[in-house]
Every structure is written in structure tokens, then in C-alpha cells.
mmCIF file of C-alpha atoms and ligand atoms in Angstrom:
data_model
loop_
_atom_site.group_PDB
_atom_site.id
_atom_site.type_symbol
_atom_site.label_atom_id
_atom_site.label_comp_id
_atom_site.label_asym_id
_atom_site.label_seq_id
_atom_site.Cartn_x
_atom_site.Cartn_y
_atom_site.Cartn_z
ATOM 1 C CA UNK A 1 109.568 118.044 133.256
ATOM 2 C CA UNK A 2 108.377 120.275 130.263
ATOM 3 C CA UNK A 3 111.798 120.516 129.419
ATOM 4 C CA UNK A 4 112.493 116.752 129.477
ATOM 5 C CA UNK A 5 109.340 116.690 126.889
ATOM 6 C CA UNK A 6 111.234 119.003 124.966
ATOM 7 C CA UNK A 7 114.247 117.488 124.545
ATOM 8 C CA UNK A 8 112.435 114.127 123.666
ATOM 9 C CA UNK A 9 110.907 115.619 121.285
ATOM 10 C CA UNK A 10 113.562 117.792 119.703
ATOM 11 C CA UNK A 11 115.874 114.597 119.425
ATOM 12 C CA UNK A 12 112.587 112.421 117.850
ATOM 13 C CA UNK A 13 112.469 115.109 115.154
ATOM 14 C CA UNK A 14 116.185 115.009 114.778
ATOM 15 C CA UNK A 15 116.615 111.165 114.134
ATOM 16 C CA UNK A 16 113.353 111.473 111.691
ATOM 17 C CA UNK A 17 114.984 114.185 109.651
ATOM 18 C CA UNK A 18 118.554 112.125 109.720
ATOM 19 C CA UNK A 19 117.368 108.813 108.883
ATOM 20 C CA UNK A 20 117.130 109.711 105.292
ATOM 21 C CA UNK A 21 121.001 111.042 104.883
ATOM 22 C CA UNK A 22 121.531 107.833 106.948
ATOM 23 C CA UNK A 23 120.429 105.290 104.177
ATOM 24 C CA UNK A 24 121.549 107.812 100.971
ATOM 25 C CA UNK A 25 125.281 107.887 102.636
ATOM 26 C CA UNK A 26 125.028 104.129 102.877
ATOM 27 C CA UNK A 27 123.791 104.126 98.851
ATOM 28 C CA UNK A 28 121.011 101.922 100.172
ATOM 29 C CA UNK A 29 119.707 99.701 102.545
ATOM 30 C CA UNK A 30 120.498 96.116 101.175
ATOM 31 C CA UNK A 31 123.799 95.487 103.261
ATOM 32 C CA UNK A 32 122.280 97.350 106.482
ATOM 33 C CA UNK A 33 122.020 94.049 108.582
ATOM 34 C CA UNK A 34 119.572 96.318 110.961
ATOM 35 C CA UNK A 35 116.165 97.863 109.355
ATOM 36 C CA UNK A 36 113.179 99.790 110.869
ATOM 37 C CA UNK A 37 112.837 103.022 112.783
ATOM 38 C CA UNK A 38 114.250 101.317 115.852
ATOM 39 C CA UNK A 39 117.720 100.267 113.817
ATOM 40 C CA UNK A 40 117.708 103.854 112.281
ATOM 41 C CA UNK A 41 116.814 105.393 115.707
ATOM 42 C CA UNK A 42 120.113 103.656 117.395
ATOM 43 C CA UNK A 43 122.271 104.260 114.758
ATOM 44 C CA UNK A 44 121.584 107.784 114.779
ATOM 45 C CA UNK A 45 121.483 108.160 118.449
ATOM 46 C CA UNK A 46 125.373 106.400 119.034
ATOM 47 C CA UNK A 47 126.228 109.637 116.996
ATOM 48 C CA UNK A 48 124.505 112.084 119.715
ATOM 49 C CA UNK A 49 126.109 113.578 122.511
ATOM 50 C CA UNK A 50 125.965 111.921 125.807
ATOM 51 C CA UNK A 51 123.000 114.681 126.896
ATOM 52 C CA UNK A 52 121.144 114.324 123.346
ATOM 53 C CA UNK A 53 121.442 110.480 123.662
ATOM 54 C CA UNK A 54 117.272 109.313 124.092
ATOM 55 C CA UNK A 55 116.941 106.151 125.654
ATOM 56 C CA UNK A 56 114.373 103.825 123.267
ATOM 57 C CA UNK A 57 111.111 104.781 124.762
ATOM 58 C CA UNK A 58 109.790 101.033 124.611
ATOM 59 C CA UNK A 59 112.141 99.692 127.000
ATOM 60 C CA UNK A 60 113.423 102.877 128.806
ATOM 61 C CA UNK A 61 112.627 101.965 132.723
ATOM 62 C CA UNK A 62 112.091 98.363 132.181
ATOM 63 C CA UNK A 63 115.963 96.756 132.646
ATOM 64 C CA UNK A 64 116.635 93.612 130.821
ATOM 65 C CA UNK A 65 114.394 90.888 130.355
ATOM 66 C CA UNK A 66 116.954 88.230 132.115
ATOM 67 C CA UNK A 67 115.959 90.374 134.870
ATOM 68 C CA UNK A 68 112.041 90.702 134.443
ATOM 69 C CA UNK A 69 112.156 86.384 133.998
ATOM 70 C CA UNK A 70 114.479 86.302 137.481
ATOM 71 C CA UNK A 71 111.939 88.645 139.396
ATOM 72 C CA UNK A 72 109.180 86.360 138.494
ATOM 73 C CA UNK A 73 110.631 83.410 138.998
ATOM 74 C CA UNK A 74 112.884 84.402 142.334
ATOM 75 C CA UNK A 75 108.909 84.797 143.298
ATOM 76 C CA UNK A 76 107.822 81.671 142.641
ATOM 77 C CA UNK A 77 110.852 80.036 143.851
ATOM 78 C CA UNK A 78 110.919 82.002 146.790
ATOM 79 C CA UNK A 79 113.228 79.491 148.759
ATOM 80 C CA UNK A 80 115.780 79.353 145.844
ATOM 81 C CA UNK A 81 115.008 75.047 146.195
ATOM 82 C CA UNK A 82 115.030 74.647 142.431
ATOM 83 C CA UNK A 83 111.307 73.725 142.628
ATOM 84 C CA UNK A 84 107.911 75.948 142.023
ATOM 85 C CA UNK A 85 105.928 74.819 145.087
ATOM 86 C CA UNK A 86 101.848 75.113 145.600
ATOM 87 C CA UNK A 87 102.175 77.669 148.880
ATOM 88 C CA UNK A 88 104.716 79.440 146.637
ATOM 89 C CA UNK A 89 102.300 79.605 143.624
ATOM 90 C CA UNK A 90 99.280 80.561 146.562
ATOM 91 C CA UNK A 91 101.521 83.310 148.031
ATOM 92 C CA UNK A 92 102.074 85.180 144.950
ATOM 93 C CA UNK A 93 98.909 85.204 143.668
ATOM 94 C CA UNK A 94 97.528 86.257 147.043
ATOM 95 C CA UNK A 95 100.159 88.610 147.456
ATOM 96 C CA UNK A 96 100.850 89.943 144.520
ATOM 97 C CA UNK A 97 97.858 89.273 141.963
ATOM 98 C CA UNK A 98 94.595 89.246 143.448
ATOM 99 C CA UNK A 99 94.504 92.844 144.759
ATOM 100 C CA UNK A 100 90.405 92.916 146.058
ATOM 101 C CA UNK A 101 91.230 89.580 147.761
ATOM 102 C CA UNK A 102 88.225 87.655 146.301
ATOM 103 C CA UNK A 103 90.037 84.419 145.798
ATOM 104 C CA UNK A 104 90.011 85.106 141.759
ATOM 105 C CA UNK A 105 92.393 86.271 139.523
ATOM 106 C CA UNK A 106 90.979 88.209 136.511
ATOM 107 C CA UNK A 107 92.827 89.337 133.705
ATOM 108 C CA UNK A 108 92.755 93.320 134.410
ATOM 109 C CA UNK A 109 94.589 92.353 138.075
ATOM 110 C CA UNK A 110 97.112 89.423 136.336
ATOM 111 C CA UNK A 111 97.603 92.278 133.450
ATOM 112 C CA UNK A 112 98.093 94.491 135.880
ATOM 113 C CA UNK A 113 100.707 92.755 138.249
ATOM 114 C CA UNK A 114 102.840 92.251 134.988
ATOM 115 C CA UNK A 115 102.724 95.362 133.497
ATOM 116 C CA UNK A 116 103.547 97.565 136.672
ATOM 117 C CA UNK A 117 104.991 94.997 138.891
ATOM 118 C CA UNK A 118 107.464 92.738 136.616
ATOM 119 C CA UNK A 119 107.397 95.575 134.096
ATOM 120 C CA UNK A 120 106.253 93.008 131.190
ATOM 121 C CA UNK A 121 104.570 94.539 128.210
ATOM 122 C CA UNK A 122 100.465 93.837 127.464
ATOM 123 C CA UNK A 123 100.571 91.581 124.749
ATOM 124 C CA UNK A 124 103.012 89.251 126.394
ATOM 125 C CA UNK A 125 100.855 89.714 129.948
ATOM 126 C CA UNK A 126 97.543 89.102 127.909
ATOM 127 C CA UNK A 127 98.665 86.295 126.193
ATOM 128 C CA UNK A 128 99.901 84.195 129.223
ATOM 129 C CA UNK A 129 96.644 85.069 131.825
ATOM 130 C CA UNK A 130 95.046 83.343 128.449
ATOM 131 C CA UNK A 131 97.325 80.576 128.608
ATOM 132 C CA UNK A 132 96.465 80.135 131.915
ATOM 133 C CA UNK A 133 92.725 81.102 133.052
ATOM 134 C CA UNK A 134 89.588 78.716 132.995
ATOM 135 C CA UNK A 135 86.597 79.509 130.533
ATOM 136 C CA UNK A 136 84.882 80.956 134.313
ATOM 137 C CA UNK A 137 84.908 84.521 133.280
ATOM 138 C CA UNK A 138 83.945 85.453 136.766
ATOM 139 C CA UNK A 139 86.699 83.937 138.298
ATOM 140 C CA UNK A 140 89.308 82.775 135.272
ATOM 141 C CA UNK A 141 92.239 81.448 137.723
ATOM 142 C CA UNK A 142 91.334 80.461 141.129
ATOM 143 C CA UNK A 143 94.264 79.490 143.530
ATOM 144 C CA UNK A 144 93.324 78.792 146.973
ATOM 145 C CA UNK A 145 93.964 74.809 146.193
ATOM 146 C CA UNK A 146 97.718 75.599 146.120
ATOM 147 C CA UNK A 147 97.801 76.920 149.509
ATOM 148 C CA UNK A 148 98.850 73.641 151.550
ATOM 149 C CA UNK A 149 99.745 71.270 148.466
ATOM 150 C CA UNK A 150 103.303 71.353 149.066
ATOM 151 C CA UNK A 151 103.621 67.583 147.077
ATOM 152 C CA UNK A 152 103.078 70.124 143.725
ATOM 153 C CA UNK A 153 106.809 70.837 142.772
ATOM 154 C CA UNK A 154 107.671 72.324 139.348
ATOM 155 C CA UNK A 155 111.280 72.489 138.857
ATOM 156 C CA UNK A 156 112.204 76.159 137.906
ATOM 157 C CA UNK A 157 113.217 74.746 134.161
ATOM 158 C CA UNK A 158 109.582 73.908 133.467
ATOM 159 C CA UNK A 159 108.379 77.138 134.730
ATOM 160 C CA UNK A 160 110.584 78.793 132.690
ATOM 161 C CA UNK A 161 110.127 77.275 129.885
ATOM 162 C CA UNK A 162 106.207 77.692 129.994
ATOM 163 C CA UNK A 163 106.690 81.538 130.331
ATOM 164 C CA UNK A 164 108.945 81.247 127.336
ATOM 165 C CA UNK A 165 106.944 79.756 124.954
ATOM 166 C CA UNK A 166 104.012 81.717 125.815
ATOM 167 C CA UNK A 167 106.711 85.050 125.074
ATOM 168 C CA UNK A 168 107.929 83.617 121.641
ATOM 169 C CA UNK A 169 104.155 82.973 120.403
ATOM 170 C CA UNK A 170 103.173 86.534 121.263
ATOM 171 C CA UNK A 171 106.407 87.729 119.200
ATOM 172 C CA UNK A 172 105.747 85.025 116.564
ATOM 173 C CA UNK A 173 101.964 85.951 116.078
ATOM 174 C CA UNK A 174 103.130 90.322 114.783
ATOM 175 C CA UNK A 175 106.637 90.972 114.140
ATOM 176 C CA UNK A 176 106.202 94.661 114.446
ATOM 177 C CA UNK A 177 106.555 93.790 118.105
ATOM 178 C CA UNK A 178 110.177 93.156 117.251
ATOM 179 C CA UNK A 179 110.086 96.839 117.186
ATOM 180 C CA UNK A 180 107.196 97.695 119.617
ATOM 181 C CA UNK A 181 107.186 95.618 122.417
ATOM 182 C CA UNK A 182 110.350 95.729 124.667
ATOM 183 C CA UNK A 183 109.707 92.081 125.504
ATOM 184 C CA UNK A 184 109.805 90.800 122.223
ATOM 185 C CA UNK A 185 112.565 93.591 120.873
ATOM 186 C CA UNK A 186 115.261 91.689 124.282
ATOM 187 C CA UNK A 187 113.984 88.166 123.652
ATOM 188 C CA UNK A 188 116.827 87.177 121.344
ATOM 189 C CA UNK A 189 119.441 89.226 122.962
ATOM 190 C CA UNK A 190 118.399 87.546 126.397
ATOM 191 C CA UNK A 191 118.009 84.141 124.856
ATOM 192 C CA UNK A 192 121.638 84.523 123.704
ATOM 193 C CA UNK A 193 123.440 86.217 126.605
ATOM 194 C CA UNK A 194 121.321 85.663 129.843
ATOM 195 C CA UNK A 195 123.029 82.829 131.705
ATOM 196 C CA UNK A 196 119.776 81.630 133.140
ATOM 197 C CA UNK A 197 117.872 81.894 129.667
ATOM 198 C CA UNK A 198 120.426 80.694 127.295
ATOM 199 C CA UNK A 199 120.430 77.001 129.003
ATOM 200 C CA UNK A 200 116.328 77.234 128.368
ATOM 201 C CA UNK A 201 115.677 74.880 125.478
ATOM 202 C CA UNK A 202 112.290 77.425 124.413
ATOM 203 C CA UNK A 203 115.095 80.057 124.024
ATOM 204 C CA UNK A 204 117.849 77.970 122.361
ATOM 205 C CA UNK A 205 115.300 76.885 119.623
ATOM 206 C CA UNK A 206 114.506 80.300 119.203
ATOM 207 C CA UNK A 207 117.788 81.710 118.796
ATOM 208 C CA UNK A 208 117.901 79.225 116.018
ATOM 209 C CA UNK A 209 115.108 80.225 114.632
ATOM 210 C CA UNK A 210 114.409 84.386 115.447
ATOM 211 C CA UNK A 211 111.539 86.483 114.595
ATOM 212 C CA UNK A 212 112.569 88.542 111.758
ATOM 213 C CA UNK A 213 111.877 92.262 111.239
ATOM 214 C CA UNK A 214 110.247 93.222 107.967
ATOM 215 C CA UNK A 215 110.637 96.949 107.179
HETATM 216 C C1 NAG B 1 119.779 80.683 144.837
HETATM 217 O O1 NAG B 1 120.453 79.529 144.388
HETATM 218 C C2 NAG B 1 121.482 79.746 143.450
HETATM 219 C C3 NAG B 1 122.057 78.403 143.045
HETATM 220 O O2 NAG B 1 121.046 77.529 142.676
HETATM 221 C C4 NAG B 1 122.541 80.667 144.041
HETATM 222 O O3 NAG B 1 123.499 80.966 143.063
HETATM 223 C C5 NAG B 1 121.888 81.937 144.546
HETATM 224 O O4 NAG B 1 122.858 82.747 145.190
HETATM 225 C C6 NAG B 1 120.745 81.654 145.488
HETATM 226 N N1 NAG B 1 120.075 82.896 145.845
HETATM 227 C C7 NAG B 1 119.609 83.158 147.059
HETATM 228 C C8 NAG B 1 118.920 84.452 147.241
HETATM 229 O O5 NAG B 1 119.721 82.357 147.975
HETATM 230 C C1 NAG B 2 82.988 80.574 138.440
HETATM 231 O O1 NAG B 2 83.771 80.553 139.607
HETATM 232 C C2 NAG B 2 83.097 81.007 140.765
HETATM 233 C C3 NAG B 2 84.089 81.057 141.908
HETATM 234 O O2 NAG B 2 84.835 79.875 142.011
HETATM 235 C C4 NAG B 2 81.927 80.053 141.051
HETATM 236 O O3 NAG B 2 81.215 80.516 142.193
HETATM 237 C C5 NAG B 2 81.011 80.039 139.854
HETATM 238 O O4 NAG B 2 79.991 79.093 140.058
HETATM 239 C C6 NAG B 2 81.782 79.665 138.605
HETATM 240 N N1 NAG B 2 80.935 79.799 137.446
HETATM 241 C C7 NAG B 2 80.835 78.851 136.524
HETATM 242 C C8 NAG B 2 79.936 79.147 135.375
HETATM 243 O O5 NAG B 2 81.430 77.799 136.609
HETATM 244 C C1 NAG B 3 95.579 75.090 154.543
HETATM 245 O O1 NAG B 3 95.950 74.832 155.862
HETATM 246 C C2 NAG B 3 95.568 75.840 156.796
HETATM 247 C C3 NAG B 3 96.145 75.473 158.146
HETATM 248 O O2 NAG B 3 95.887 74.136 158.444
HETATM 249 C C4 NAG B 3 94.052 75.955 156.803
HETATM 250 O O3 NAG B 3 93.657 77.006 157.683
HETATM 251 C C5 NAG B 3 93.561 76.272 155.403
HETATM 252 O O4 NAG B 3 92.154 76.290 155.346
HETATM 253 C C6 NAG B 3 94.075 75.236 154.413
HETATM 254 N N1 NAG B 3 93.715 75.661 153.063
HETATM 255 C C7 NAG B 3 93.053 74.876 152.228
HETATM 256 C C8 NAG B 3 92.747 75.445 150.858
HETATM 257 O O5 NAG B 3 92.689 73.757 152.496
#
């Protein structure tokens, strides 16, 4: 473990000290289509070694975020019908949300289910219980009115879509989470390659349109 610490370290210290050569052998950034510590970070660590290759510490653990969206949503589509039913929105939150079973959903146990369960990042978490919760700050999302309305049926496209927006806004409001936040740094690489995501018309307006780094 101390030794994994080590090595994390030792390599951190390594790309810092390279990243200078990096730009002088390129005689400047201008025609570097890739800026910021992240860009320099990769660019340095394709030149490592296999064992001196660091993962990037935002995203290391969290997979892709094609997979994160089709988690959540193969949750609340648990039949696979195409359609986001009431008992299916009940069952999460009862299952998976409301962890001291008071019929409420506050924003430490929705924060909580995304960060550690669907491996989401804060921000993005934070900014969709807000998107979501009542101005009751005892009890911001109640959801025991799902459990028998089975005539509620979102198709998966609109669910999506809502979880999408919500995702772009958090990256649109501070683009150093282009950099920072895994969910924001995957969003255009999902948008463009995820065959689920790619059809969603959130993500296709967004891949016109990207968050751009500024260095
Ligand atoms: C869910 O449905 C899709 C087609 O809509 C299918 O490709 C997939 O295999 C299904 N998954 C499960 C777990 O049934
Ligand atoms: C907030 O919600 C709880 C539980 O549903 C309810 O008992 C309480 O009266 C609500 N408070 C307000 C101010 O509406
Ligand atoms: C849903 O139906 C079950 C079984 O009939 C019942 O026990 C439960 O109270 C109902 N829930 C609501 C919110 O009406």
C-alpha cells in the first residue's frame, strides 16, 4: 500500500518535472490540440513503461460513463420494457436511496447513492437531487406515490435525456471540471462513441457544441 503511494507519487513528480521539456520540444503550445495538466499528464504517461503508467486519478475506478448512465437506467428500467415505470421509480429509491427508510430522500443519501453506488462525481450528483427535490428541506423528494402508479411510464429516451441535461449544465456552469470531474472530462467522448448516448439528442447537441478547456 505505502509502496503504491510511492509510486503515485514518484510518477506525479515525474510528469510535473517533464511537462516543461514537453511544450519547449514542441516550440510551444499553439498547435497542441490538447492543453492542461490532464493533456500534459497523458501525453507524458503514453511514454511510461507499462508499470510506471498512472491511471488519471479522477476517473481511475469509475469505468466509462456509457456505463455509469446504463447502471442507472438498467435500474429504473428494471424490466428492460423501454418505459421508466412508478413501482420502478418507488423500488429504487426505497432500495437504493433512502437508506434510514423514512420515506424521504435528502440530498446527503441521493449524493450518496451516486457517488458510491453509480460512481458519479458530487457536482453532477448535487446538481440533479437539486433538479429534482421540493423546497421541503425535511423531506426534499418523497416517493411513496410511485409505489402502485404503474399508468406513470417514461420512455427510457426522456429519462435519459433529463439526466443529460442536468450533466452538461454542471460541466457548462466551470470548465475546470473538464479537467476535474471524471463525469464531465467522458461526457464528450461518451456522447460521441456510446451507442446508447450518441442517439440522445442532449448529447448530439453537445457534441456540436463541447465545453472547451481554457488553460
Ligand atoms: C434489454 O433490451 C434490449 C433491447 O431493447 C436488449 O438488447 C437487451 O439484451 C435487454 N437486456 C436484458 C437484460 O434483458
Ligand atoms: C415536509 O415533508 C414532511 C414529510 O412529507 C411533512 O410532514 C412536512 O409537513 C413537510 N413540511 C413542509 C413545510 O411542507
Ligand atoms: C400500494 O398497494 C399496496 C398493495 O395493495 C398497498 O399495501 C400500499 O399501501 C399501496 N401504496 C400506496 C402508496 O398507496
Amino acid at each position: 500500500m505505502k509502496f503504491a503511494v510511492f509510486l503515485l507519487l514518484l510518477s506525479l513528480a515525474f510528469a510535473g518535472c517533464s511537462a516543461g521539456r514537453r511544450w519547449g520540444m514542441r516550440g510551444g503550445g499553439g498547435r497542441w490540440p490538447c492543453r492542461g495538466f490532464f493533456c500534459r499528464f497523458w501525453g507524458l504517461s503514453r511514454r511510461l513503461p507499462a508499470p510506471w503508467r498512472p491511471s488519471l486519478p479522477v476517473c481511475s475506478g469509475k469505468g466509462t460513463l456509457g456505463e455509469r448512465f446504463a447502471l442507472n437506467l438498467g435500474i429504473n428500467d428494471a424490466d428492460n420494457d423501454t418505459f421508466v415505470s412508478g413501482p420502478e421509480i418507488y423500488n429504487d429509491f426505497k432500495n437504493n436511496y433512502d437508506t434510514n427508510n423514512d420515506g424521504c430522500v435528502t440530498e446527503a443519501e441521493w449524493t450518496q447513492r451516486w457517488e458510491r453506488g453509480l460512481r458519479f462525481s458530487k457536482a453532477y450528483a448535487v446538481n440533479r437531487f437539486a433538479a429534482l427535490a421540493s423546497d421541503n428541506v425535511t423531506c426534499p423528494i418523497t416517493y411513496e406515490s410511485f409505489e402502485n402508479s404503474t399508468d406513470m411510464q417514461m420512455p427510457v429516451g426522456i429519462f435519459l435525456s433529463a439526466n443529460l441535461q442536468t450533466l452538461v449544465e454542471t460541466c457548462q456552469s466551470d470548465n475546470s471540471r473538464l479537467i476535474s470531474n471524471c463525469d464531465c472530462l467522458q461526457l464528450l467522448g461518451a456522447c460521441v462513441n456510446d451507442a446508447k448516448l450518441s442517439e440522445d439528442s442532449v448529447c448530439k447537441a453537445y457534441v456540436v457544441q463541447p465545453v472547451i478547456a481554457t488553460d
